[in-house]
Amino acid sequence: MTKLTLREFMSRSPKTIGAEQTLATAHALMRKHRIRHLPVLRGRALVGLVSERDLLFVETIPGIDVDRVRVEEAMTEPVITLSSATSLEWVATEMAQHKLGSVVIMDDGVIGGVFTTIDALRALQTLLARGRRRPKPEARQPQTGANP
Amino acid sequence: MKAISTMTRDVLVIGPACPSSVAWQIMNESRIRHLPVVQAGRLIGILSDRDLLARAMPTADGGIAVSSDPIALSMTPAPITCTRETSVAWLAETMTSRRIDCVPVVSEENVLVGLVTSTDLLTLLIDYEEGALIPFDFRLRSVDAVQARAG
């Protein structure tokens, strides 16, 4: 069986935003493209990732001027970067275990895309629609965890 | 189709009168983003960290203070729900298209049974099955204001 990788399921060529750009600009970009995550660049270097949740968190604070506060003040750093050849199963495990909303896909130093929870759910839909089976429920290990 | 119940999920639930500040504390301590709100066992809403942040105030030290208002004022009433008979495929499609991160599981009488989150579905990418139903057992734990303060 061919190993499933992020290449097939990631969102390609994501929009990026400069670290010095404003929260208002980031939010407008997210709304325009209906995305929740933006890799943050300083020059050409990836320095962070800002999510819609990060923006909402900062914007909640009364007195915050979204036209003045910079993205770098709301972004998450460091960013987890992975090759597009990374196994889908491995990434899904890591994202679930560490409650990651997204990872940035980088091949040969170039940002190729992002892989988010939404991409993972789309991947699950695709795989279920293909009708492939992974039976052997007896092989599963019991797991516990609280509502993320 | 069949349900495979081999994974157990603890689901913290909360009452509508719980102060928002206590709910915020529970979310942070438990590293969760959603709390189903129940009254007499029945689901009446879902509370997210975003709901609480929307009514938060800044503190002098740069932090965030969440009010002591009851969470009933902040929660989303009548959220999208599913049942034990709901398929994983429907959940994945609904979460994607409606852009929501969790779906409470209820009985026909709207009694809360559990909660499925997008993180839960991530785990199914590793071990999915065609036509599968929700493959989790749920263990509800009620956290009221008194317990939270004592804990």
PDB file of N, CA and C in Angstrom, chain A residues 57 61-62, chain B residues 24 56-66:
ATOM      1  N   PHE A  57      -7.986  36.446  20.017  1.00  0.00           N
ATOM      2  CA  PHE A  57      -7.511  36.550  21.389  1.00  0.00           C
ATOM      3  C   PHE A  57      -6.998  37.963  21.662  1.00  0.00           C
ATOM      4  N   ILE A  61      -9.044  42.201  23.590  1.00  0.00           N
ATOM      5  CA  ILE A  61      -8.621  43.139  24.611  1.00  0.00           C
ATOM      6  C   ILE A  61      -9.081  44.542  24.231  1.00  0.00           C
ATOM      7  N   PRO A  62      -9.949  45.141  25.052  1.00  0.00           N
ATOM      8  CA  PRO A  62     -10.422  46.495  24.734  1.00  0.00           C
ATOM      9  C   PRO A  62      -9.248  47.470  24.634  1.00  0.00           C
TER      10      PRO A  62
ATOM     11  N   TRP B  24     -13.486  29.674  32.449  1.00  0.00           N
ATOM     12  CA  TRP B  24     -12.198  30.023  31.821  1.00  0.00           C
ATOM     13  C   TRP B  24     -11.058  29.283  32.514  1.00  0.00           C
ATOM     14  N   ALA B  56     -14.210  39.418  27.579  1.00  0.00           N
ATOM     15  CA  ALA B  56     -13.132  39.582  28.548  1.00  0.00           C
ATOM     16  C   ALA B  56     -12.652  41.033  28.601  1.00  0.00           C
ATOM     17  N   MET B  57     -11.927  41.351  29.677  1.00  0.00           N
ATOM     18  CA  MET B  57     -11.371  42.688  29.846  1.00  0.00           C
ATOM     19  C   MET B  57      -9.872  42.562  30.121  1.00  0.00           C
ATOM     20  N   PRO B  58      -9.091  43.575  29.756  1.00  0.00           N
ATOM     21  CA  PRO B  58      -7.656  43.517  30.023  1.00  0.00           C
ATOM     22  C   PRO B  58      -7.363  43.811  31.486  1.00  0.00           C
ATOM     23  N   THR B  59      -6.279  43.256  31.966  1.00  0.00           N
ATOM     24  CA  THR B  59      -5.839  43.561  33.329  1.00  0.00           C
ATOM     25  C   THR B  59      -4.609  44.460  33.267  1.00  0.00           C
ATOM     26  N   ALA B  60      -4.296  45.043  34.411  1.00  0.00           N
ATOM     27  CA  ALA B  60      -3.183  46.001  34.454  1.00  0.00           C
ATOM     28  C   ALA B  60      -1.851  45.345  34.092  1.00  0.00           C
ATOM     29  N   ASP B  61      -1.730  44.053  34.390  1.00  0.00           N
ATOM     30  CA  ASP B  61      -0.461  43.371  34.117  1.00  0.00           C
ATOM     31  C   ASP B  61      -0.398  42.772  32.711  1.00  0.00           C
ATOM     32  N   GLY B  62      -1.345  43.159  31.882  1.00  0.00           N
ATOM     33  CA  GLY B  62      -1.305  42.686  30.501  1.00  0.00           C
ATOM     34  C   GLY B  62      -2.041  41.390  30.274  1.00  0.00           C
ATOM     35  N   GLY B  63      -2.670  40.871  31.319  1.00  0.00           N
ATOM     36  CA  GLY B  63      -3.425  39.630  31.171  1.00  0.00           C
ATOM     37  C   GLY B  63      -4.868  39.902  30.780  1.00  0.00           C
ATOM     38  N   ILE B  64      -5.680  38.885  30.959  1.00  0.00           N
ATOM     39  CA  ILE B  64      -7.092  38.988  30.601  1.00  0.00           C
ATOM     40  C   ILE B  64      -7.941  38.587  31.796  1.00  0.00           C
ATOM     41  N   ALA B  65      -8.937  39.405  32.094  1.00  0.00           N
ATOM     42  CA  ALA B  65      -9.865  39.069  33.170  1.00  0.00           C
ATOM     43  C   ALA B  65     -11.210  38.713  32.568  1.00  0.00           C
ATOM     44  N   VAL B  66     -11.690  37.534  32.923  1.00  0.00           N
ATOM     45  CA  VAL B  66     -13.000  37.094  32.444  1.00  0.00           C
ATOM     46  C   VAL B  66     -14.011  37.379  33.549  1.00  0.00           C
TER      47      VAL B  66
END
